[in-house]
Each structure stands twice: as structure tokens, then as C-alpha cells.
Coordinates of C-alpha atoms in Angstrom, one line a residue:
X33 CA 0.0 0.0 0.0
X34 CA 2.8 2.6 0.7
X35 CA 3.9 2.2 -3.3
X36 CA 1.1 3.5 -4.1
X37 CA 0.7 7.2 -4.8
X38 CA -1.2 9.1 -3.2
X39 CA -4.4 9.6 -5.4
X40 CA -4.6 6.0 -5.3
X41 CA -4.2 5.4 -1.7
X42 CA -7.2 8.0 -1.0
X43 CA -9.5 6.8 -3.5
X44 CA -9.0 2.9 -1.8
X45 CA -9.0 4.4 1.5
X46 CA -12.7 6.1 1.1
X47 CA -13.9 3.3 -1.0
X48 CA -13.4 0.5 1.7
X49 CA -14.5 2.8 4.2
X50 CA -17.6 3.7 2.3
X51 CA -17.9 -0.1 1.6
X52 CA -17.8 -1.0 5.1
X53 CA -20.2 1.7 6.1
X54 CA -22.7 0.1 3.5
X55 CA -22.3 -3.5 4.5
X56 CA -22.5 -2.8 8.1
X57 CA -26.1 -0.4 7.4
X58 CA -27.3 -3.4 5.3
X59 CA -25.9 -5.5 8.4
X60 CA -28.3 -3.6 10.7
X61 CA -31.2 -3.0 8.5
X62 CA -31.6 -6.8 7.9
X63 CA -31.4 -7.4 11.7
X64 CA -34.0 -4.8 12.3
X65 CA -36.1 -6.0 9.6
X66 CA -35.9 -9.4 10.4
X67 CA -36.9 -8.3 14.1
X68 CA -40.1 -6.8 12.7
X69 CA -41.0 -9.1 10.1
X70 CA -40.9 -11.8 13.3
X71 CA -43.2 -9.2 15.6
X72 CA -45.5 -8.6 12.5
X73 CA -46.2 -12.2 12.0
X74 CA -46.0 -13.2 15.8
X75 CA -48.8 -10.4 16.4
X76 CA -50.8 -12.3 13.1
X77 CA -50.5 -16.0 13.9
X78 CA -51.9 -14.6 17.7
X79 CA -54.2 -13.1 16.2
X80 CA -56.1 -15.9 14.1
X81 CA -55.3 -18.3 16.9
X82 CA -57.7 -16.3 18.9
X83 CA -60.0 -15.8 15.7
X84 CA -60.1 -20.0 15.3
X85 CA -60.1 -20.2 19.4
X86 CA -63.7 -18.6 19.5
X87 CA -65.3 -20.8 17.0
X88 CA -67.5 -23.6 17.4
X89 CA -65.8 -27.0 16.6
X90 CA -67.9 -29.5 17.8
X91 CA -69.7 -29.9 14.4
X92 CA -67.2 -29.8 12.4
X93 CA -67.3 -33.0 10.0
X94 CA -65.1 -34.0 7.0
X95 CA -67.8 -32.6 4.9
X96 CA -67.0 -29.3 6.3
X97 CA -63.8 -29.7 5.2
X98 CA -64.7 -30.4 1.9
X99 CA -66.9 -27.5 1.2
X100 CA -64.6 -25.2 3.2
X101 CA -61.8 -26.4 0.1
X102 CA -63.6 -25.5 -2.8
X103 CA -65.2 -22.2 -1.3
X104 CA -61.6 -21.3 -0.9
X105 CA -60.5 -22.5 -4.4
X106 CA -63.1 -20.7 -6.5
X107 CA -61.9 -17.5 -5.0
X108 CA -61.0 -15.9 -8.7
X109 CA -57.5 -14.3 -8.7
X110 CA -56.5 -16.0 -5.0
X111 CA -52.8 -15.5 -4.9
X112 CA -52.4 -18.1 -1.9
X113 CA -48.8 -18.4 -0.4
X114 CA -48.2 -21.9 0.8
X115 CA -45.7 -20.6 3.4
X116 CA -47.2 -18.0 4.8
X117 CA -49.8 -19.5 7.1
X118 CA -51.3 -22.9 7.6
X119 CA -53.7 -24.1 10.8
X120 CA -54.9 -27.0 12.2
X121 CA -57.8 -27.7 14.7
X122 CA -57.3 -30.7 17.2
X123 CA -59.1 -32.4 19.7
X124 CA -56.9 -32.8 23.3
X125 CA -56.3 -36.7 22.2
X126 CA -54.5 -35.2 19.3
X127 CA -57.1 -36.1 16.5
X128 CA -57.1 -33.2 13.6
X129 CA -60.4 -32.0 13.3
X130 CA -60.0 -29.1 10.4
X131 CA -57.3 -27.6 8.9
X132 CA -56.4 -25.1 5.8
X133 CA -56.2 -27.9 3.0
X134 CA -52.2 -27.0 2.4
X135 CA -49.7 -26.7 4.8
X136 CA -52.2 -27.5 8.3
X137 CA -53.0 -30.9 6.7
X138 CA -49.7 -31.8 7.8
X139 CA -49.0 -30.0 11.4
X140 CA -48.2 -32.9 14.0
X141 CA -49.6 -32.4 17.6
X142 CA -48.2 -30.9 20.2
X143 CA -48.7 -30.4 24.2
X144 CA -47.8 -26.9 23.8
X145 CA -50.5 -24.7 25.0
X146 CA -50.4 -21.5 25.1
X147 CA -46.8 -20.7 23.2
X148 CA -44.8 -20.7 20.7
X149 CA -42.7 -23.7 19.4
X150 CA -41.0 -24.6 16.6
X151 CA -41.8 -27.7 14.7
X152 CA -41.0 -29.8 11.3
X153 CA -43.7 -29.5 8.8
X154 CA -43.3 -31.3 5.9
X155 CA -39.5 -31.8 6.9
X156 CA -39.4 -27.8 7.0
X157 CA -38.8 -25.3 9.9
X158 CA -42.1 -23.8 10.8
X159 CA -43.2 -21.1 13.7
X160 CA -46.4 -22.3 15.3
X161 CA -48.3 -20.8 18.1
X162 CA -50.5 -23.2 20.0
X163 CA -53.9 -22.3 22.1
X164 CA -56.7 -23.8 23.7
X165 CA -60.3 -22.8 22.6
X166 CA -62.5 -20.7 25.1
X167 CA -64.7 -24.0 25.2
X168 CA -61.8 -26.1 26.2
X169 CA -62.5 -29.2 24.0
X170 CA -59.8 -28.0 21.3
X171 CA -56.0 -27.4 20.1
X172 CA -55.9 -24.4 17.7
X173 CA -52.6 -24.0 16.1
X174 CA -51.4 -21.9 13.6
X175 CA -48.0 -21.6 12.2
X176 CA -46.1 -20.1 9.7
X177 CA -42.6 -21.2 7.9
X178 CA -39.6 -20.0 8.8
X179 CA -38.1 -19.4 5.5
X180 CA -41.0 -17.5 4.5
X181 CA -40.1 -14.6 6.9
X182 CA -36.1 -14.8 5.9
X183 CA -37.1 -14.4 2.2
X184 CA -39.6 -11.6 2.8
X185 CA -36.8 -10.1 5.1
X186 CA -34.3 -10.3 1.7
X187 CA -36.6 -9.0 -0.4
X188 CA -37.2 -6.0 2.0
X189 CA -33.5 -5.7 2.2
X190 CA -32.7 -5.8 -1.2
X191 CA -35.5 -3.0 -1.7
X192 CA -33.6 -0.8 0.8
X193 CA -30.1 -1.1 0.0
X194 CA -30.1 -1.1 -3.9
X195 CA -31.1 2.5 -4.4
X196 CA -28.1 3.0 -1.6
X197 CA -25.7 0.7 -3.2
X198 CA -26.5 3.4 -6.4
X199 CA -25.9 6.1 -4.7
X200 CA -22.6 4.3 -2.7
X201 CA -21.4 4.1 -6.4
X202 CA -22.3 7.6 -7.1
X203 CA -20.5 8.4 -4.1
X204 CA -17.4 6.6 -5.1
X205 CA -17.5 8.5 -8.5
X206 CA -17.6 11.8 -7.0
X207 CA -14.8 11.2 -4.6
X208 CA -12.6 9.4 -7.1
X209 CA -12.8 12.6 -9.3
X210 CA -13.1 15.2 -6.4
X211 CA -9.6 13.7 -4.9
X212 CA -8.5 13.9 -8.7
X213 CA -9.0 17.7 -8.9
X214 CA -8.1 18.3 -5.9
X215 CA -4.9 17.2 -6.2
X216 CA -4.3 18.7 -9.6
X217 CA -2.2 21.7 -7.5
X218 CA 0.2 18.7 -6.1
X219 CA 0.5 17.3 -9.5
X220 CA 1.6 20.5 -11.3
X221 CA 3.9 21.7 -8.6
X222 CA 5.8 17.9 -9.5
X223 CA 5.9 18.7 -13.0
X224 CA 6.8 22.3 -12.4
X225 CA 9.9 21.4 -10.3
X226 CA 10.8 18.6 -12.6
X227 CA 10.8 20.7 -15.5
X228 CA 13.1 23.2 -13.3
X229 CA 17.5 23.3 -14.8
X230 CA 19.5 22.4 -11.7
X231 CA 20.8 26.9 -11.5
X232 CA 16.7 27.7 -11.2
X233 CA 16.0 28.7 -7.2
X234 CA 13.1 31.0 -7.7
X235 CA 10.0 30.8 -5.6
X236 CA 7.4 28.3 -5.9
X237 CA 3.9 29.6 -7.9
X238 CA 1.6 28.6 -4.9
X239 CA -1.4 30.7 -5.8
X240 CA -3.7 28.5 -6.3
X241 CA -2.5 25.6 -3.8
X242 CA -4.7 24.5 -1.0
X243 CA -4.1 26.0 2.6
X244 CA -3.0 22.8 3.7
X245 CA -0.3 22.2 1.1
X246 CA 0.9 26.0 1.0
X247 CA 3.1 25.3 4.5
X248 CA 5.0 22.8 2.5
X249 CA 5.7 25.1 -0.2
X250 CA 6.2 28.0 2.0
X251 CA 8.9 26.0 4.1
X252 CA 10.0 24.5 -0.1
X253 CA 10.7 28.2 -1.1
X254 CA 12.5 29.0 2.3
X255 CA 14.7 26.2 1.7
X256 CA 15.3 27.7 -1.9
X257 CA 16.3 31.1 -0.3
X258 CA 18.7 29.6 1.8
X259 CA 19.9 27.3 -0.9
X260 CA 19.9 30.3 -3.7
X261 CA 22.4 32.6 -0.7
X262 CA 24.6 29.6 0.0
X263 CA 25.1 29.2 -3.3
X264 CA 25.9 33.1 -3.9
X265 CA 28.1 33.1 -0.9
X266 CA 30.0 29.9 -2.4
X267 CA 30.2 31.8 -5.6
X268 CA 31.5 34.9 -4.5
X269 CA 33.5 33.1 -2.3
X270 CA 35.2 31.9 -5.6
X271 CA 35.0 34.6 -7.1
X272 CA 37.0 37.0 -4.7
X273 CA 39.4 34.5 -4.0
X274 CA 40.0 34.0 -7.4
X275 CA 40.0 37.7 -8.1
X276 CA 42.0 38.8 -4.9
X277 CA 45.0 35.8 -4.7
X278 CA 46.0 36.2 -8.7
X279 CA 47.7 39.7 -7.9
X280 CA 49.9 38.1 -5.1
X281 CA 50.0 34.7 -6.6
X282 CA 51.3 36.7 -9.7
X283 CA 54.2 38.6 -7.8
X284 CA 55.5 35.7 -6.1
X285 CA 55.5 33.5 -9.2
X286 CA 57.8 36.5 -10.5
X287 CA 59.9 37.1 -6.5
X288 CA 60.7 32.8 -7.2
X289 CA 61.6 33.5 -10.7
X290 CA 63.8 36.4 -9.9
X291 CA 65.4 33.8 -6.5
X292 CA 66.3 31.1 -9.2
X293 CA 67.9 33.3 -11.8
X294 CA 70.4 35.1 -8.8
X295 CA 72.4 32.2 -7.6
X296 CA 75.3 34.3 -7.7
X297 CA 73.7 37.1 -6.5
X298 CA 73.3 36.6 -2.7
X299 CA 71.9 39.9 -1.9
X300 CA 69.7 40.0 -4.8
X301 CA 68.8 36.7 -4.0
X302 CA 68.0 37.3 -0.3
X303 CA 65.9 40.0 -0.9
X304 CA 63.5 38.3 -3.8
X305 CA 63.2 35.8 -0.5
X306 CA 61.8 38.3 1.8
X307 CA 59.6 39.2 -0.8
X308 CA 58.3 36.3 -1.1
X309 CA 58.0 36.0 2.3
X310 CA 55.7 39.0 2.9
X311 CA 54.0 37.7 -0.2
X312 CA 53.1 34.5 1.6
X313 CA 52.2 36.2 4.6
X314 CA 49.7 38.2 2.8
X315 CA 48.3 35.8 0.7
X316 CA 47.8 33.9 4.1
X317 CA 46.5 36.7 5.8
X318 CA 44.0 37.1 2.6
X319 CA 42.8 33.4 2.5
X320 CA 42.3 32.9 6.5
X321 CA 39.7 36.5 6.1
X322 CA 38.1 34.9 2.9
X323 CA 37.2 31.8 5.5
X324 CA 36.4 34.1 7.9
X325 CA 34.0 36.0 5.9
X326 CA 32.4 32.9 4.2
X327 CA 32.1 31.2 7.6
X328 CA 31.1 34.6 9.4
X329 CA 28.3 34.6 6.5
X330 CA 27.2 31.2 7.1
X331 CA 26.7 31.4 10.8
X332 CA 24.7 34.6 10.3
X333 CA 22.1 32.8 7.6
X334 CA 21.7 30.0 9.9
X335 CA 18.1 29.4 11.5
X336 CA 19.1 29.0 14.6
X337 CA 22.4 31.3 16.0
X338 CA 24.1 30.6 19.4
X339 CA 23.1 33.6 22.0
X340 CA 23.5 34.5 25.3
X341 CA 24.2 37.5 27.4
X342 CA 27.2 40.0 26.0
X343 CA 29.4 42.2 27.8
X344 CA 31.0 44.0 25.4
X345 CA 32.7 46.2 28.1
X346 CA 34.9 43.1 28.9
X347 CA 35.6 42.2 25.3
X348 CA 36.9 45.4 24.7
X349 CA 39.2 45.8 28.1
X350 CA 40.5 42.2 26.8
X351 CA 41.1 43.4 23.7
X352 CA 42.8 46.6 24.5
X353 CA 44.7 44.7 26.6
X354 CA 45.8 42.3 24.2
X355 CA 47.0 44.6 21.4
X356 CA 49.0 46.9 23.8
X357 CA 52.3 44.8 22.6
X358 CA 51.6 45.6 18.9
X359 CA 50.6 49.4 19.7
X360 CA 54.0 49.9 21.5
X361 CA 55.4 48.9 18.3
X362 CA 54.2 51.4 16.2
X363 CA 54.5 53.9 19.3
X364 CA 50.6 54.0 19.5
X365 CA 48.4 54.6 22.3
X366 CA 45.7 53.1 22.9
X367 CA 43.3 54.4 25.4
X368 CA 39.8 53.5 26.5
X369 CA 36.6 54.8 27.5
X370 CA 34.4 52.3 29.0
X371 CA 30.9 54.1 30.2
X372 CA 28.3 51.0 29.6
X373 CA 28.5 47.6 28.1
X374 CA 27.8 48.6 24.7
X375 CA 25.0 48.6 22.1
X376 CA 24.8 44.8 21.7
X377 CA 23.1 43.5 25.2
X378 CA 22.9 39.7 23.4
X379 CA 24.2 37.4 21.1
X380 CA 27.0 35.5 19.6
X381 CA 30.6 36.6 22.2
X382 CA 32.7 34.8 19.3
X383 CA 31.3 37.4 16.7
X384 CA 31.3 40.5 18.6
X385 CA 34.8 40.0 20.0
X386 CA 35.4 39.3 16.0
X387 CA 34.0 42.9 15.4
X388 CA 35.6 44.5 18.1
X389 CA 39.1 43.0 17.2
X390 CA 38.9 43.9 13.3
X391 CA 38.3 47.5 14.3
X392 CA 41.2 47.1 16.7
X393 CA 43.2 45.9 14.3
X394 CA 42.9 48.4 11.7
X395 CA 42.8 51.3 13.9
X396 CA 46.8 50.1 14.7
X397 CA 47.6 49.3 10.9
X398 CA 46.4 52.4 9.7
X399 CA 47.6 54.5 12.0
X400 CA 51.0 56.5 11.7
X401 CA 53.7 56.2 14.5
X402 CA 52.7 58.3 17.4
X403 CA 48.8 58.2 16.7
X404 CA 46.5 57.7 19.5
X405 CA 43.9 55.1 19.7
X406 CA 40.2 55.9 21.2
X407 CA 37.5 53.2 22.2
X408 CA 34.7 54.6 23.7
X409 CA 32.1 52.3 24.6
X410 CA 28.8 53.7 26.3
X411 CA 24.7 52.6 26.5
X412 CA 24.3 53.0 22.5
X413 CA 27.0 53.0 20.8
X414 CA 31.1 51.6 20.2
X415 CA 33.6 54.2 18.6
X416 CA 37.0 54.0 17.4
X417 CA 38.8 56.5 16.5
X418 CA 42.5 56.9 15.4
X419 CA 44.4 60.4 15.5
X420 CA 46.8 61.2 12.7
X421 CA 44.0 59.6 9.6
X422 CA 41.9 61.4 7.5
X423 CA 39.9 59.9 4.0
X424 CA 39.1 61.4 1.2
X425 CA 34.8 61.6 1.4
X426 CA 34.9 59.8 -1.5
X427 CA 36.5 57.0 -0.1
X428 CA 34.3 57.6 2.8
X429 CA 31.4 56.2 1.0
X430 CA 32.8 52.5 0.2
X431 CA 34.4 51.6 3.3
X432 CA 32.6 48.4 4.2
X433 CA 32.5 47.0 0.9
X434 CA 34.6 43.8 0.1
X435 CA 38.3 44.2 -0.9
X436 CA 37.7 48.3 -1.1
X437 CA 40.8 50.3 -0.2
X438 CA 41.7 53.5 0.0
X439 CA 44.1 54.9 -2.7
X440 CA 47.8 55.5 -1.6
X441 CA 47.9 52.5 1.0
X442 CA 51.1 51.2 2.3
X443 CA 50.2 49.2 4.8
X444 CA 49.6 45.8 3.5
X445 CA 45.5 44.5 3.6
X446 CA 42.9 42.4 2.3
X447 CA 39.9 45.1 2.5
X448 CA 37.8 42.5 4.1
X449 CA 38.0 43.7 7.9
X450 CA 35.8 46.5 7.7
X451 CA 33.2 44.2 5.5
X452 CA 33.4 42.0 8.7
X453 CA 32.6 44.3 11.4
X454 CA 29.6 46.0 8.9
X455 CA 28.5 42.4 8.7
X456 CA 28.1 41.4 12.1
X457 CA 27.1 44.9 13.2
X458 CA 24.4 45.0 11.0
X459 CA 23.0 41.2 12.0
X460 CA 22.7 42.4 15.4
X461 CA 20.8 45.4 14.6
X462 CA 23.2 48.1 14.6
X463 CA 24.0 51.0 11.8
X464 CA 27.7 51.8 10.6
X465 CA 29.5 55.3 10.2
X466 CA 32.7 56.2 8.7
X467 CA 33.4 60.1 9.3
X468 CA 36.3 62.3 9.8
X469 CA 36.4 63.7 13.2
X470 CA 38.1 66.6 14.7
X471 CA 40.3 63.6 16.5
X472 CA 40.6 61.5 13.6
X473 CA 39.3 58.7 11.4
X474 CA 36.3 57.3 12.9
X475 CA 33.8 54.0 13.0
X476 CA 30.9 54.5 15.0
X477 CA 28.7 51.4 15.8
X478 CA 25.1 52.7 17.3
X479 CA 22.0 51.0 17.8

């Protein structure tokens, strides 16, 4: 059964069930019929019994008999059942008196006064009811076959359940082509997504799909969405990487070159090295934020994202802490302003101590020697801001993009950082500025 489609499966389902319902009326209608065919014949047989019980039997001779026979059978147009009554008349010794010329003739006595029995007549099941007459000096009994009342009770059946077995059929026809049309919608959406190329992610047409299938193609086009942006992200994950590591791949094809053709140049040789070294290094340093973007991306699309309580006052006294060695190195300062815990009250601590350390760290690469660091962190909003660093408004406008850098760089970079922090800053709510400031270069995270 669970090959079968669906269609089919419904249309057996509601036909045994309607099947079942029928047999089980037809079950109960010839039980209640046969109940009442037995009363209504009971209530007869009683009846007569006390019709024949009243009569006067004592002259009753076989010429009686006789002339009671042929009264009965010149009687034009007498459609006489054999089986549906008979009675005899006997005397307490058990000598048959009168009778109904068919079936009484052959009624055997019985010392059964006053009820009903069941007997053989004529090696056949019959009902009989036995009473005394008022005078006392008789045995009435009247009876009535058995099989009579079953066939009547068929016949009364059949009567009753044909025009419902027409209309069980009827039934059956409507539901095998309601469940058809219904299930039309079903049957288009398979042939629509069958007919679909493998690159086609667009939404399902469920305009005209039942309430109760438009959850599953709400949930289908959900899935679509989140299939159609991981397969963006995958492609401009290839896409950048492709674009981004040809430069450097490039150059230190050319630094190895120049290192194999100065074997007798030591110096010149030594110095293609380092090249190649800090080539390395970035291309590194560019591949390890590629992942970090792709994976950053991924975690944010995901339904259900890791969150708890964030203090992003401690993340940033951490952090400040941490990048004190690499501030000293530059001669940087970096000082801190820690009035609140920060805009972001909740979420991921892995991706806002991300945020906060890519601002960190760009604040101290792009910063000239002596510049002084500012993180001020209060109900609203995270700044940083680094003295000594000014952008052209132009430039202004792109930060946050992928790969975008500022003309005239000399410090080496991947442009990704601040696409980082925008990313996560944004997931959580929060709006980005980049603006020149009377103390510097600044990024302002407020919420």
C-alpha cells in the first residue's frame, strides 16, 4: 500500500470505508427488519389463533372440510402463499379435526398450550403458536414457515439497500474525481519542479495551492532562499578568491623567478626571499579573512544562532589589553573609555569579540607612529577612533564594501576587515559610520 501514490491510496481508503459503512447499514437493517417481520407475523398468527379459538368446533365433520376447500378455491385471482400460514384444529387426544387444505394438513400435535414452538412440517422449519379454545374441548394451532419470513426479510433488504448501493457508487465516482481535482495543485507543482534546470532557485507559484499544502511550499521556497544565498556566498567566495589571490599569486611566481635566476647574486637573492615571504604572509593573511568572511556569512544565515548575554565592556578591556604589545610597536596609544556595556546586550561573544578585534586591528595598521587610539564604549554606541587619519569623502562612502581600499595604502590589507565588522554589526541590529572627526578617522557602531 505505501507504493502507491497518493491519489490511489485516497480513493481505496474512502472506497473501503464507504464499503464497510454500507455492508455494516445493510448489516443492521436486515437485523431490524428481520426483528419486525418476526413481531409482525407473531402479532398475526396470535391473532387468528384467537379468531379459530372462539369458534364452534364440535360440528365440524369431514364434509366441512370439503366444502370449506372449494369455497376457498373458486376465490378468482387467489394468490395463496403456501408458506405464509397454515392451521390445524385438534381435539386434546391429538385427532385433527380441520385444517387449511395446504400446509395445516400436515401439522403434527403438540402439548404446547399457550406458546410458541418450533416444529417440522413437511421436513421444513415452521413457527407455530398453540392455544386452547374458550370451550376447552380443542387445540388451535397456527403456524407459519420460517423461510417465509427470511425471504420476505431479503426481499425488504434488497428493496432498501439497492437505491443506496446506487448512490454508494455515485458516491465513489464523485470522490474518485473530487480527490483527482483536488490534487491537480500537487501534481503541477511535481511537474513544475521537474521541468526546473538544476541553477533555477526562484520561488514556488503557490497561488492556487490548498491552505494545507501552501506550509510545504512555504517551508520549499525557504529552503530555496537559503539554498539560492549559499550558493551566492560559495560563488563569491570563488569569485573573490579568485580575483584577490591572482595579484599576489602573480608577484611571487615572479619574486621565485627572480630567487632562481640570482644564484650568484646573494643579496639579490635574499631580498627576492623576503619578498616572497611578505608575499606568503599576505596571501595567508587574505585566505584565513576569505574563510572568515564565508564562515562569518554562514553562521549569520543560519536558523538558529548561538546567543546568550554579551558584555562588550569586557571584550573590549580584553582586547585593549591584548593589542597593547603591537601598539608599542608602532608607538601608538591606545586608550579607553568604558561608560556602559555597549550597544549589543545579546548574542553571539565569538562574533562581537570578532567585530571589536577587526576594528582594533585596523585602527593600529592604519595608523601612523605616534597616533593615539580611542575606544569609547557607552549605552548606544562603540567608537573608534584613530588620531593622525583622514579619507578622502569619497573614499568615505565604500568603506565596508569587500576588498575596497583607500588609494595611496602602504600598509599591507585584504579590504575585508571592515566588510566583517559592517556584517556582524548589522545582524545584530546596529547601523555603521565612517566620518572624519576633529580627533581622527572614525567608525561608529550605534544601535
Amino acid at each position: 500500500m505505501k507504493y502507491l501514490s497518493l491519489r490511489l491510496r485516497l480513493i481505496i481508503f474512502f472506497m473501503l470505508i464507504a464499503c464497510a459503512v454500507w455492508a455494516g447499514a445493510g448489516v443492521l437493517a436486515w437485523t431490524e427488519t428481520k426483528e419486525k417481520i418476526d413481531e409482525f407475523f407473531d402479532t398475526y398468527q396470535m391473532a387468528l389463533a384467537r379468531q379459530l379459538s372462539g369458534a364452534d368446533w364440535s360440528n365440524v365433520s369431514s364434509e366441512t372440510q370439503e366444502k370449506t376447500d372449494k369455497l376457498i378455491k373458486n376465490i378468482h385471482n387467489a394468490d395463496d402463499e403456501d408458506e405464509a400460514i397454515g392451521f390445524a384444529i385438534f381435539t386434546p387426544s391429538g385427532q385433527k379435526v380441520f385444517h387449511d387444505d395446504e400446509n395445516g394438513k400436515d401439522f403434527q400435535y403438540q402439548d404446547a398450550n399457550g406458546r410458541f414452538v418450533e416444529q417440522k412440517v413437511d421436513d421444513e422449519s415452521w413457527r407455530v403458536v398453540w392455544l386452547t379454545s374458550t370451550d376447552g374441548n380443542f387445540r388451535i394451532a397456527v403456524g407459519q414457515e420460517l423461510e417465509y419470513r427470511e425471504d420476505m426479510a431479503w426481499d425488504m433488504l434488497e428493496e432498501f439497500m439497492t437505491p443506496w448501493a446506487g448512490g454508494l457508487l455515485i458516491l465513489l465516482v464523485a470522490v474518485i474525481f473530487i480527490i483527482s481535482r483536488e490534487l491537480k495543485p500537487l501534481k503541477r507543482l511535481t511537474g513544475e519542479i521537474n521541468a526546473r534546470s538544476g541553477n533555477d532557485l526562484s520561488p514556488l507559484n503557490d497561488d492556487d495551492m490548498p491552505s494545507e499544502i501552501k506550509p510545504l511550499t512555504s517551508a520549499m521556497n525557504q529552503q530555496l532562499v537559503k539554498i539560492s544565498d549559499m550558493l551566492q556566498r560559495e560563488r563569491r567566495f570563488i569569485s573573490d578568491a579568485a580575483h584577490e589571490l591572482r595579484t599576489p599569486l602573480t608577484a611571487l611566481k615572479v619574486q621565485l623567478d627572480v630567487a632562481r635566476l640570482s644564484d650568484d647574486d646573494v643579496q639579490t637573492q635574499k631580498a627576492s626571499l623576503d619578498k616572497l615571504e611578505l608575499g606568503l604572509d599576505r596571501a595567508t593573511r587574505l585566505v584565513e579573512q576569505l574563510l572568515a568572511l564565508s564562515r562569518l556569512e554562514a553562521s549569520l544565515s543560519a536558523p538558529q544562532m548561538a546567543s546568550e548575554p554579551v558584555d562588550m565592556k569586557l571584550i573590549a578591556s580584553q582586547l585593549v589589553e591584548e593589542y597593547q604589545p603591537a601598539a608599542r610597536e608602532k608607538d601608538i596609544s591606545i586608550k579607553s573609555n568604558m561608560a556602559a556595556c555597549g550597544p549589543i546586550k545579546e548574542g553571539n561573544p565569538v562574533l562581537i569579540a570578532l567585530m571589536m578585534r577587526n576594528l582594533i586591528d585596523n585602527a593600529i595598521k592604519y595608523s601612523p607612529k605616534g597616533a593615539e587610539i580611542s575606544v569609547y564604549l557607552d549605552e548606544y554606541n562603540l567608537c573608534v577612533t584613530n588620531s593622525g587619519v583622514t579619507l578622502e569623502p569619497q573614499h568615505l562612502a565604500h568603506l565596508g564594501e569587500r576588498f575596497f581600499r583607500p588609494a595611496g595604502q602602504n600598509e599591507k590589507g585584504s579590504g575585508i576587515g571592515l566588510s566583517i565588522v559592517k556584517c556582524i554589526a548589522e545582524f545584530y541590529g546596529c547601523t555603521v559610520a565612517f566620518s572624519n572627526t576633529p580627533n581622527g578617522f572614525q567608525v561608529k557602531i550605534e544601535h
